[in-house]
Structure formats: structure tokens, C-alpha cells
């Protein structure tokens, strides 16, 4: 196994950071790594807002659902879908389609994962902050995003001040299908639920009593950020 | 610079492959790498369909816009949003929201990029196939995707039979903003357009005369897969 794969397989989200800053050369490498990622039709539809202002960080931590590490991490990057760039170059561009939002979301994931892995390969840690979408409109205003540009998620980066275990994932036999979709292997889910019960009960912080099935499907029975569709529509990015 | 960052920065999409297969141990590592990625709220909403059937490959190559490498690559993986898994566990799950489609698209990008980097770190190459969405409904039927599961993109993987240059990207000063959105640096775009003109004119295959601005904004003036919104709606995944 090579060191890239070791880095990938060792991933844990890091939510506690030391006060050590990320130096500018490291940050440049992290950003270059993100930019080197594949881009759908080379459209390059992502902007990154690096938030260095302490007051804005504090506001974002609150808007993300009181996630204090958004304020405390050495760096905080916000990944946005950005078709404003293309509109500025050519005002005949029509970015009003679901498809283009999908391109933006996939490409942001690809780019951000390059940034995170580059950081992790240097001994840094980080965590994705989807919670920015809890209050997408307010985050948008705080970052002064123009029309045709929308907030997707943030990423905290810094030197880890914790050493959490790698969290068990669904087994490959559940995730991977061959040639056509296979129905769910409920036996494998039951085993995974048991594994996660043990993981949650035994981990060093935030212990809880919950199986994966209960936890995720409980969450999915609730309404999930119903304001996102009107938000994307208001930015000209969801529906035709 | 460490080898993970070298792998990331050396990325080129590979569209010509030798006939050498990817052995099962390598493929397992690629899949494990994908599964190790961050997952929004640990929902784990992605399924991968590995297509080994030669006839299905041929059909997919055609449906993706006659991209022959979909047929010829050693492996072809299709990344799908999958809330059917959660519905099977708990039929009270309500996956009818734009937000959940966004989670799926971002998480698929994150997972797929882990797969691609793991492959690249082993000397393999690959390319994302967004073209599967050209005929999303037909791809969906071919792979027998159930309700609440939708095709996002494919990925060809194999041993490279070409050695293309790294394609220049927009400079960091255009992609990265500090604290708030900055208006477009048109000078930087003009320079990048010049760089891309030279790149396209000088590269070893598929030479063309086009600046980045012309090419991308021309594409964005056309309607972009307008069937995607009705497709996602038909799968219960777009609008409330």
C-alpha cells in the first residue's frame, strides 16, 4: 500500500485543532491541489471563499449550527457553485438549469476532496461543514455572493488536537453492485448496525447509543433543509 | 512535496487504455478508498454500479455520447445517488428534497475522487463520464436503478495508453476570494485564455483553436441537459 492510499484510508474528520497556523506555502499547495482536480467540460464552476476575518468566522460558526471549530480552525474555506464568472464573460450564458447545479455540486466535492487529502498528507486534519446550508441565505449575504453563485459547504483545516478512531463504513458488498442494482443485503446492514453500536458506545468522545439504521433513517424522516430549493431558485440555479 | 500531492498535481484525464486488466486486489483498494471518504451526516447515500458486462458497456459508451473508452477501459464504475437503501430500512424516510440530491452529488464527487486518486497513485489513469447524464433515463433502465436512486456520472479506469499534458487551470487568484466574493479579474482571464489557446494548439491529440472563455461560455449558452430535472423528479429526488 502506498502513502496516498494510506492517507485516504486513515481519514477521520477532525473537529479540534491546535492554535498552530497553516503556513502560506502549505495553503497554496492545498489550493493548487483543489484546482488540479477534474472539472466537468473544463467549465471550472467553483469559487472558494477563504474566511480570515474573525467576526465572519464567528458568524459562520453560529450559522452552521453552532459548530465552534468553524471559528477556531486555522483555515476555513467555503466552496461555492459559481456561474457568475461565466456570466461576466458572456451575458448570453443561461445557467438556470438543475443540470448545472448538479455539475457544480459534483465538481465541488471532487475539488474539495483534493484539498482535504493534500492537507491530510501534510499531517493536517479537517472536516466538511454542510451545516452552512442550514442558513444558506445568511451565509450567502455574509460572503456577498452575487447572482448565479451559491454556497455549498465549508471545510475546516488545521493541526489536529484530537486523535479519533476511523469510523466504520458500510461494507463494500452493500455499496457496490455488479451490472445492475442489487436489492439491499439486510444481513449486512444488521451486522454494520452492530459494529456502529459498538463504535459509538466505545469511542473517546460523544458516546451514544444508536445504530446506523436508526440514526440515519430517523434523520431522513425529518424535513431536510426545505429552504434550499427556494434559495437555489433565488440565485437562478435550480429550476428552469 | 509528498507523493500524495505529486499524484494530485499530476492528474490528467486518461481516455486511452491498454488491455491490461486491473487486478481484484487493486480494485478492492480503489473501492475501499472511495468508501473511506467523508459522508454527510454519515448517511452514506452513494451506490457504485461496476459494469463488467460487455454488452452493457457498449450500450453505455453509446448513451454517454459515443465515448468508446467507456467500452474499452479495464473498469467502468457508475456513481449513483441512493436513498433507496434508507427507504428499504425505513419506509417513513422522505427523500423528496433538493437538499438530499445536493448531498448525494457532493458526496459522490468526494467518494469518486478518492477512487480516482487511489487508482492514479498505483499508476492507473481514469476519466469522469458526466456524459451518462445525456441519456440518464436509459442508463437508469439499463442498470435497473430503483426509485430514489439516480445516476450521476461514470468513471473509466485502466492502465494509460497515452501520456497527455497536464491541462492548465484557472489561476488561484480567480478561484479563491478572501472574506467576500471578489469581482472577476478580467486581466487574469485574458492571460488564461492565451495559455489555453497555446495549450490546445500545441497538445499531442485533439488540437483546436479555442480560448477557455469562448469554449465554456459558448457551451453554457446552450440548453444543458434539460431532461435532468424531470428525470430527478421521476425518481423522487428533485423537488418537494
mmCIF file of N, CA and C in Angstrom, chain A residues 98-208:
data_model
loop_
_atom_site.group_PDB
_atom_site.id
_atom_site.type_symbol
_atom_site.label_atom_id
_atom_site.label_comp_id
_atom_site.label_asym_id
_atom_site.label_seq_id
_atom_site.Cartn_x
_atom_site.Cartn_y
_atom_site.Cartn_z
ATOM 1 N N UNK A 98 -31.113 22.829 -13.489
ATOM 2 C CA UNK A 98 -30.763 21.811 -12.489
ATOM 3 C C UNK A 98 -29.439 21.129 -12.826
ATOM 4 N N UNK A 99 -29.259 20.788 -14.085
ATOM 5 C CA UNK A 99 -28.044 20.102 -14.525
ATOM 6 C C UNK A 99 -26.786 20.868 -14.113
ATOM 7 N N UNK A 100 -26.821 22.178 -14.248
ATOM 8 C CA UNK A 100 -25.611 22.941 -13.936
ATOM 9 C C UNK A 100 -25.357 23.000 -12.431
ATOM 10 N N UNK A 101 -26.426 22.947 -11.660
ATOM 11 C CA UNK A 101 -26.256 22.875 -10.205
ATOM 12 C C UNK A 101 -25.639 21.536 -9.822
ATOM 13 N N UNK A 102 -26.078 20.499 -10.505
ATOM 14 C CA UNK A 102 -25.524 19.160 -10.281
ATOM 15 C C UNK A 102 -24.027 19.136 -10.630
ATOM 16 N N UNK A 103 -23.670 19.724 -11.758
ATOM 17 C CA UNK A 103 -22.250 19.820 -12.139
ATOM 18 C C UNK A 103 -21.472 20.532 -11.038
ATOM 19 N N UNK A 104 -22.025 21.632 -10.545
ATOM 20 C CA UNK A 104 -21.339 22.396 -9.500
ATOM 21 C C UNK A 104 -21.139 21.584 -8.240
ATOM 22 N N UNK A 105 -22.174 20.849 -7.835
ATOM 23 C CA UNK A 105 -22.088 20.081 -6.589
ATOM 24 C C UNK A 105 -21.073 18.946 -6.712
ATOM 25 N N UNK A 106 -21.117 18.217 -7.818
ATOM 26 C CA UNK A 106 -20.160 17.119 -8.015
ATOM 27 C C UNK A 106 -18.740 17.681 -8.081
ATOM 28 N N UNK A 107 -18.547 18.721 -8.889
ATOM 29 C CA UNK A 107 -17.197 19.274 -9.057
ATOM 30 C C UNK A 107 -16.661 19.875 -7.755
ATOM 31 N N UNK A 108 -17.531 20.433 -6.953
ATOM 32 C CA UNK A 108 -17.078 20.968 -5.654
ATOM 33 C C UNK A 108 -16.605 19.832 -4.759
ATOM 34 N N UNK A 109 -17.327 18.708 -4.776
ATOM 35 C CA UNK A 109 -16.901 17.556 -3.985
ATOM 36 C C UNK A 109 -15.536 17.050 -4.428
ATOM 37 N N UNK A 110 -15.350 16.946 -5.737
ATOM 38 C CA UNK A 110 -14.075 16.470 -6.292
ATOM 39 C C UNK A 110 -12.933 17.410 -5.893
ATOM 40 N N UNK A 111 -13.161 18.705 -6.078
ATOM 41 C CA UNK A 111 -12.117 19.695 -5.772
ATOM 42 C C UNK A 111 -11.795 19.722 -4.275
ATOM 43 N N UNK A 112 -12.841 19.732 -3.475
ATOM 44 C CA UNK A 112 -12.640 19.832 -2.027
ATOM 45 C C UNK A 112 -11.909 18.607 -1.487
ATOM 46 N N UNK A 113 -12.207 17.437 -2.053
ATOM 47 C CA UNK A 113 -11.545 16.240 -1.561
ATOM 48 C C UNK A 113 -10.050 16.274 -1.889
ATOM 49 N N UNK A 114 -9.690 16.852 -3.032
ATOM 50 C CA UNK A 114 -8.260 17.059 -3.304
ATOM 51 C C UNK A 114 -7.638 17.962 -2.238
ATOM 52 N N UNK A 115 -8.336 19.026 -1.869
ATOM 53 C CA UNK A 115 -7.810 19.934 -0.832
ATOM 54 C C UNK A 115 -7.636 19.191 0.487
ATOM 55 N N UNK A 116 -8.667 18.422 0.871
ATOM 56 C CA UNK A 116 -8.608 17.735 2.164
ATOM 57 C C UNK A 116 -7.486 16.700 2.187
ATOM 58 N N UNK A 117 -7.367 15.934 1.113
ATOM 59 C CA UNK A 117 -6.314 14.900 1.078
ATOM 60 C C UNK A 117 -4.926 15.532 1.063
ATOM 61 N N UNK A 118 -4.771 16.614 0.320
ATOM 62 C CA UNK A 118 -3.472 17.308 0.325
ATOM 63 C C UNK A 118 -3.137 17.732 1.755
ATOM 64 N N UNK A 119 -4.131 18.300 2.447
ATOM 65 C CA UNK A 119 -3.915 18.742 3.828
ATOM 66 C C UNK A 119 -3.582 17.545 4.724
ATOM 67 N N UNK A 120 -4.359 16.479 4.599
ATOM 68 C CA UNK A 120 -4.129 15.306 5.445
ATOM 69 C C UNK A 120 -2.753 14.694 5.181
ATOM 70 N N UNK A 121 -2.309 14.770 3.937
ATOM 71 C CA UNK A 121 -0.993 14.197 3.613
ATOM 72 C C UNK A 121 0.144 14.973 4.265
ATOM 73 N N UNK A 122 -0.147 16.226 4.684
ATOM 74 C CA UNK A 122 0.859 17.058 5.382
ATOM 75 C C UNK A 122 0.729 16.967 6.899
ATOM 76 N N UNK A 123 -0.171 16.105 7.378
ATOM 77 C CA UNK A 123 -0.343 15.993 8.827
ATOM 78 C C UNK A 123 -1.411 16.910 9.388
ATOM 79 N N UNK A 124 -2.095 17.633 8.498
ATOM 80 C CA UNK A 124 -3.219 18.455 8.935
ATOM 81 C C UNK A 124 -4.482 17.597 8.977
ATOM 82 N N UNK A 125 -5.549 18.141 9.547
ATOM 83 C CA UNK A 125 -6.830 17.450 9.548
ATOM 84 C C UNK A 125 -7.922 18.429 9.202
ATOM 85 N N UNK A 126 -9.111 17.901 8.961
ATOM 86 C CA UNK A 126 -10.206 18.797 8.605
ATOM 87 C C UNK A 126 -11.547 18.116 8.646
ATOM 88 N N UNK A 127 -12.572 18.923 8.401
ATOM 89 C CA UNK A 127 -13.944 18.399 8.382
ATOM 90 C C UNK A 127 -14.783 19.247 7.422
ATOM 91 N N UNK A 128 -15.668 18.569 6.703
ATOM 92 C CA UNK A 128 -16.636 19.265 5.839
ATOM 93 C C UNK A 128 -17.739 19.868 6.699
ATOM 94 N N UNK A 129 -18.205 21.042 6.312
ATOM 95 C CA UNK A 129 -19.279 21.712 7.057
ATOM 96 C C UNK A 129 -20.480 21.935 6.136
ATOM 97 N N UNK A 130 -21.294 20.878 6.003
ATOM 98 C CA UNK A 130 -22.539 21.006 5.234
ATOM 99 C C UNK A 130 -23.537 21.903 5.959
ATOM 100 N N UNK A 131 -23.330 22.055 7.281
ATOM 101 C CA UNK A 131 -24.217 22.881 8.101
ATOM 102 C C UNK A 131 -24.324 24.322 7.627
ATOM 103 N N UNK A 132 -23.411 24.777 6.775
ATOM 104 C CA UNK A 132 -23.553 26.136 6.215
ATOM 105 C C UNK A 132 -24.881 26.278 5.477
ATOM 106 N N UNK A 133 -25.387 25.154 4.972
ATOM 107 C CA UNK A 133 -26.662 25.222 4.246
ATOM 108 C C UNK A 133 -27.864 25.337 5.191
ATOM 109 N N UNK A 134 -27.622 25.174 6.516
ATOM 110 C CA UNK A 134 -28.714 25.426 7.476
ATOM 111 C C UNK A 134 -29.268 26.834 7.301
ATOM 112 N N UNK A 135 -28.364 27.747 7.002
ATOM 113 C CA UNK A 135 -28.734 29.154 6.849
ATOM 114 C C UNK A 135 -28.075 29.704 5.593
ATOM 115 N N UNK A 136 -28.387 29.061 4.476
ATOM 116 C CA UNK A 136 -27.690 29.361 3.221
ATOM 117 C C UNK A 136 -27.818 30.839 2.836
ATOM 118 N N UNK A 137 -28.995 31.386 3.009
ATOM 119 C CA UNK A 137 -29.219 32.771 2.589
ATOM 120 C C UNK A 137 -28.355 33.743 3.404
ATOM 121 N N UNK A 138 -28.277 33.519 4.713
ATOM 122 C CA UNK A 138 -27.474 34.407 5.560
ATOM 123 C C UNK A 138 -25.980 34.251 5.268
ATOM 124 N N UNK A 139 -25.541 33.019 5.034
ATOM 125 C CA UNK A 139 -24.132 32.787 4.682
ATOM 126 C C UNK A 139 -23.833 33.498 3.365
ATOM 127 N N UNK A 140 -24.734 33.352 2.428
ATOM 128 C CA UNK A 140 -24.610 33.996 1.115
ATOM 129 C C UNK A 140 -24.424 35.506 1.269
ATOM 130 N N UNK A 141 -25.249 36.110 2.117
ATOM 131 C CA UNK A 141 -25.160 37.570 2.316
ATOM 132 C C UNK A 141 -23.856 37.954 2.996
ATOM 133 N N UNK A 142 -23.457 37.161 3.986
ATOM 134 C CA UNK A 142 -22.216 37.448 4.714
ATOM 135 C C UNK A 142 -21.009 37.431 3.769
ATOM 136 N N UNK A 143 -21.033 36.517 2.812
ATOM 137 C CA UNK A 143 -19.898 36.371 1.879
ATOM 138 C C UNK A 143 -20.111 37.190 0.602
ATOM 139 N N UNK A 144 -21.229 37.904 0.569
ATOM 140 C CA UNK A 144 -21.538 38.790 -0.567
ATOM 141 C C UNK A 144 -21.470 38.056 -1.906
ATOM 142 N N UNK A 145 -22.142 36.908 -1.943
ATOM 143 C CA UNK A 145 -22.154 36.131 -3.184
ATOM 144 C C UNK A 145 -23.101 36.783 -4.186
ATOM 145 N N UNK A 146 -22.663 36.922 -5.432
ATOM 146 C CA UNK A 146 -23.527 37.519 -6.453
ATOM 147 C C UNK A 146 -24.537 36.497 -6.985
ATOM 148 N N UNK A 147 -25.413 36.958 -7.845
ATOM 149 C CA UNK A 147 -26.355 36.071 -8.528
ATOM 150 C C UNK A 147 -25.576 34.966 -9.264
ATOM 151 N N UNK A 148 -26.193 33.811 -9.428
ATOM 152 C CA UNK A 148 -25.590 32.666 -10.138
ATOM 153 C C UNK A 148 -24.382 32.078 -9.415
ATOM 154 N N UNK A 149 -24.276 32.398 -8.142
ATOM 155 C CA UNK A 149 -23.223 31.850 -7.276
ATOM 156 C C UNK A 149 -23.927 31.444 -5.985
ATOM 157 N N UNK A 150 -23.664 30.239 -5.512
ATOM 158 C CA UNK A 150 -24.390 29.746 -4.329
ATOM 159 C C UNK A 150 -23.456 28.968 -3.417
ATOM 160 N N UNK A 151 -23.682 29.101 -2.118
ATOM 161 C CA UNK A 151 -22.872 28.388 -1.129
ATOM 162 C C UNK A 151 -23.228 26.898 -1.137
ATOM 163 N N UNK A 152 -22.200 26.042 -1.065
ATOM 164 C CA UNK A 152 -22.426 24.598 -0.983
ATOM 165 C C UNK A 152 -22.050 24.043 0.392
ATOM 166 N N UNK A 153 -20.777 24.214 0.776
ATOM 167 C CA UNK A 153 -20.317 23.674 2.065
ATOM 168 C C UNK A 153 -19.004 24.353 2.424
ATOM 169 N N UNK A 154 -18.621 24.194 3.681
ATOM 170 C CA UNK A 154 -17.335 24.719 4.137
ATOM 171 C C UNK A 154 -16.383 23.589 4.483
ATOM 172 N N UNK A 155 -15.147 23.959 4.780
ATOM 173 C CA UNK A 155 -14.141 22.995 5.223
ATOM 174 C C UNK A 155 -13.225 23.658 6.249
ATOM 175 N N UNK A 156 -13.165 23.064 7.445
ATOM 176 C CA UNK A 156 -12.203 23.491 8.467
ATOM 177 C C UNK A 156 -10.901 22.743 8.228
ATOM 178 N N UNK A 157 -9.794 23.418 8.365
ATOM 179 C CA UNK A 157 -8.477 22.783 8.258
ATOM 180 C C UNK A 157 -7.569 23.301 9.378
ATOM 181 N N UNK A 158 -6.726 22.422 9.896
ATOM 182 C CA UNK A 158 -5.770 22.846 10.918
ATOM 183 C C UNK A 158 -4.994 21.650 11.434
ATOM 184 N N UNK A 159 -4.127 21.922 12.422
ATOM 185 C CA UNK A 159 -3.390 20.821 13.060
ATOM 186 C C UNK A 159 -4.284 20.140 14.088
ATOM 187 N N UNK A 160 -4.434 18.816 14.010
ATOM 188 C CA UNK A 160 -5.345 18.099 14.916
ATOM 189 C C UNK A 160 -4.937 18.233 16.382
ATOM 190 N N UNK A 161 -5.933 18.465 17.235
ATOM 191 C CA UNK A 161 -5.738 18.408 18.690
ATOM 192 C C UNK A 161 -6.576 17.257 19.248
ATOM 193 N N UNK A 162 -6.880 16.286 18.408
ATOM 194 C CA UNK A 162 -7.596 15.082 18.839
ATOM 195 C C UNK A 162 -7.136 13.944 17.929
ATOM 196 N N UNK A 163 -7.397 12.738 18.360
ATOM 197 C CA UNK A 163 -6.957 11.572 17.581
ATOM 198 C C UNK A 163 -8.083 10.538 17.534
ATOM 199 N N UNK A 164 -9.182 10.886 16.873
ATOM 200 C CA UNK A 164 -10.332 9.968 16.861
ATOM 201 C C UNK A 164 -10.057 8.714 16.043
ATOM 202 N N UNK A 165 -10.840 7.680 16.317
ATOM 203 C CA UNK A 165 -10.753 6.441 15.533
ATOM 204 C C UNK A 165 -11.310 6.671 14.138
ATOM 205 N N UNK A 166 -10.889 5.849 13.211
ATOM 206 C CA UNK A 166 -11.541 5.809 11.899
ATOM 207 C C UNK A 166 -12.941 5.224 12.101
ATOM 208 N N UNK A 167 -13.962 5.901 11.539
ATOM 209 C CA UNK A 167 -15.342 5.464 11.739
ATOM 210 C C UNK A 167 -15.673 4.342 10.747
ATOM 211 N N UNK A 168 -16.215 3.229 11.216
ATOM 212 C CA UNK A 168 -16.549 2.142 10.279
ATOM 213 C C UNK A 168 -17.571 2.600 9.229
ATOM 214 N N UNK A 169 -17.388 2.134 8.010
ATOM 215 C CA UNK A 169 -18.312 2.463 6.919
ATOM 216 C C UNK A 169 -19.110 1.231 6.521
ATOM 217 N N UNK A 170 -20.174 1.452 5.761
ATOM 218 C CA UNK A 170 -20.916 0.332 5.174
ATOM 219 C C UNK A 170 -19.947 -0.561 4.415
ATOM 220 N N UNK A 171 -20.161 -1.879 4.442
ATOM 221 C CA UNK A 171 -19.243 -2.765 3.717
ATOM 222 C C UNK A 171 -19.416 -2.611 2.201
ATOM 223 N N UNK A 172 -18.345 -2.947 1.483
ATOM 224 C CA UNK A 172 -18.349 -2.801 0.018
ATOM 225 C C UNK A 172 -19.485 -3.589 -0.620
ATOM 226 N N UNK A 173 -19.847 -4.724 -0.037
ATOM 227 C CA UNK A 173 -20.905 -5.538 -0.662
ATOM 228 C C UNK A 173 -22.252 -4.803 -0.695
ATOM 229 N N UNK A 174 -22.422 -3.807 0.210
ATOM 230 C CA UNK A 174 -23.661 -3.014 0.202
ATOM 231 C C UNK A 174 -23.554 -1.853 -0.794
ATOM 232 N N UNK A 175 -22.371 -1.266 -0.892
ATOM 233 C CA UNK A 175 -22.165 -0.074 -1.730
ATOM 234 C C UNK A 175 -22.048 -0.442 -3.206
ATOM 235 N N UNK A 176 -21.375 -1.567 -3.496
ATOM 236 C CA UNK A 176 -21.025 -1.893 -4.883
ATOM 237 C C UNK A 176 -21.956 -2.964 -5.444
ATOM 238 N N UNK A 177 -22.493 -2.690 -6.610
ATOM 239 C CA UNK A 177 -23.388 -3.592 -7.325
ATOM 240 C C UNK A 177 -22.677 -3.991 -8.625
ATOM 241 N N UNK A 178 -23.016 -5.137 -9.182
ATOM 242 C CA UNK A 178 -22.389 -5.511 -10.456
ATOM 243 C C UNK A 178 -23.432 -5.586 -11.562
ATOM 244 N N UNK A 179 -23.242 -4.768 -12.565
ATOM 245 C CA UNK A 179 -24.055 -4.719 -13.797
ATOM 246 C C UNK A 179 -25.477 -4.181 -13.611
ATOM 247 N N UNK A 180 -26.072 -4.410 -12.463
ATOM 248 C CA UNK A 180 -27.397 -3.828 -12.200
ATOM 249 C C UNK A 180 -27.548 -3.670 -10.695
ATOM 250 N N UNK A 181 -28.512 -2.871 -10.315
ATOM 251 C CA UNK A 181 -28.752 -2.600 -8.895
ATOM 252 C C UNK A 181 -29.197 -3.878 -8.189
ATOM 253 N N UNK A 182 -28.570 -4.176 -7.069
ATOM 254 C CA UNK A 182 -28.941 -5.349 -6.275
ATOM 255 C C UNK A 182 -29.775 -4.891 -5.086
ATOM 256 N N UNK A 183 -30.718 -5.689 -4.674
ATOM 257 C CA UNK A 183 -31.515 -5.283 -3.510
ATOM 258 C C UNK A 183 -30.638 -5.332 -2.255
ATOM 259 N N UNK A 184 -31.083 -4.642 -1.220
ATOM 260 C CA UNK A 184 -30.263 -4.441 -0.025
ATOM 261 C C UNK A 184 -30.034 -5.758 0.718
ATOM 262 N N UNK A 185 -28.796 -5.974 1.114
ATOM 263 C CA UNK A 185 -28.421 -7.139 1.925
ATOM 264 C C UNK A 185 -28.697 -6.772 3.389
ATOM 265 N N UNK A 186 -29.868 -7.155 3.868
ATOM 266 C CA UNK A 186 -30.267 -6.721 5.217
ATOM 267 C C UNK A 186 -29.415 -7.354 6.321
ATOM 268 N N UNK A 187 -28.891 -8.524 6.029
ATOM 269 C CA UNK A 187 -27.984 -9.169 6.978
ATOM 270 C C UNK A 187 -26.722 -8.316 7.171
ATOM 271 N N UNK A 188 -26.206 -7.799 6.051
ATOM 272 C CA UNK A 188 -25.007 -6.952 6.127
ATOM 273 C C UNK A 188 -25.303 -5.655 6.886
ATOM 274 N N UNK A 189 -26.512 -5.120 6.707
ATOM 275 C CA UNK A 189 -26.896 -3.897 7.430
ATOM 276 C C UNK A 189 -27.000 -4.196 8.935
ATOM 277 N N UNK A 190 -27.570 -5.339 9.273
ATOM 278 C CA UNK A 190 -27.695 -5.708 10.692
ATOM 279 C C UNK A 190 -26.311 -5.835 11.338
ATOM 280 N N UNK A 191 -25.384 -6.427 10.613
ATOM 281 C CA UNK A 191 -24.011 -6.545 11.142
ATOM 282 C C UNK A 191 -23.366 -5.174 11.298
ATOM 283 N N UNK A 192 -23.580 -4.322 10.299
ATOM 284 C CA UNK A 192 -22.995 -2.978 10.348
ATOM 285 C C UNK A 192 -23.605 -2.181 11.509
ATOM 286 N N UNK A 193 -24.904 -2.336 11.699
ATOM 287 C CA UNK A 193 -25.556 -1.659 12.827
ATOM 288 C C UNK A 193 -24.902 -2.059 14.144
ATOM 289 N N UNK A 194 -24.603 -3.337 14.277
ATOM 290 C CA UNK A 194 -23.952 -3.829 15.498
ATOM 291 C C UNK A 194 -22.559 -3.210 15.636
ATOM 292 N N UNK A 195 -21.828 -3.174 14.526
ATOM 293 C CA UNK A 195 -20.485 -2.565 14.532
ATOM 294 C C UNK A 195 -20.564 -1.102 14.970
ATOM 295 N N UNK A 196 -21.570 -0.376 14.454
ATOM 296 C CA UNK A 196 -21.674 1.050 14.780
ATOM 297 C C UNK A 196 -22.144 1.274 16.213
ATOM 298 N N UNK A 197 -23.020 0.385 16.716
ATOM 299 C CA UNK A 197 -23.423 0.457 18.129
ATOM 300 C C UNK A 197 -22.189 0.377 19.009
ATOM 301 N N UNK A 198 -21.313 -0.570 18.667
ATOM 302 C CA UNK A 198 -20.093 -0.752 19.470
ATOM 303 C C UNK A 198 -19.152 0.434 19.303
ATOM 304 N N UNK A 199 -19.062 0.928 18.074
ATOM 305 C CA UNK A 199 -18.197 2.089 17.824
ATOM 306 C C UNK A 199 -18.674 3.307 18.622
ATOM 307 N N UNK A 200 -19.959 3.616 18.544
ATOM 308 C CA UNK A 200 -20.485 4.810 19.218
ATOM 309 C C UNK A 200 -20.369 4.680 20.739
ATOM 310 N N UNK A 201 -20.596 3.454 21.245
ATOM 311 C CA UNK A 201 -20.535 3.255 22.703
ATOM 312 C C UNK A 201 -19.097 3.333 23.212
ATOM 313 N N UNK A 202 -18.138 2.972 22.367
ATOM 314 C CA UNK A 202 -16.767 2.846 22.843
ATOM 315 C C UNK A 202 -15.848 3.983 22.472
ATOM 316 N N UNK A 203 -16.298 4.922 21.632
ATOM 317 C CA UNK A 203 -15.348 5.945 21.166
ATOM 318 C C UNK A 203 -15.038 6.953 22.259
ATOM 319 N N UNK A 204 -13.965 7.695 22.052
ATOM 320 C CA UNK A 204 -13.407 8.520 23.121
ATOM 321 C C UNK A 204 -14.271 9.740 23.439
ATOM 322 N N UNK A 205 -14.962 10.314 22.463
ATOM 323 C CA UNK A 205 -15.810 11.477 22.728
ATOM 324 C C UNK A 205 -17.192 11.243 22.122
ATOM 325 N N UNK A 206 -18.180 11.985 22.643
ATOM 326 C CA UNK A 206 -19.536 11.980 22.072
ATOM 327 C C UNK A 206 -20.107 10.568 21.963
ATOM 328 N N UNK A 207 -19.962 9.792 23.054
ATOM 329 C CA UNK A 207 -20.522 8.435 23.045
ATOM 330 C C UNK A 207 -22.031 8.484 22.935
ATOM 331 N N UNK A 208 -22.610 7.528 22.226
ATOM 332 C CA UNK A 208 -24.070 7.448 22.166
ATOM 333 C C UNK A 208 -24.521 6.028 21.904
#
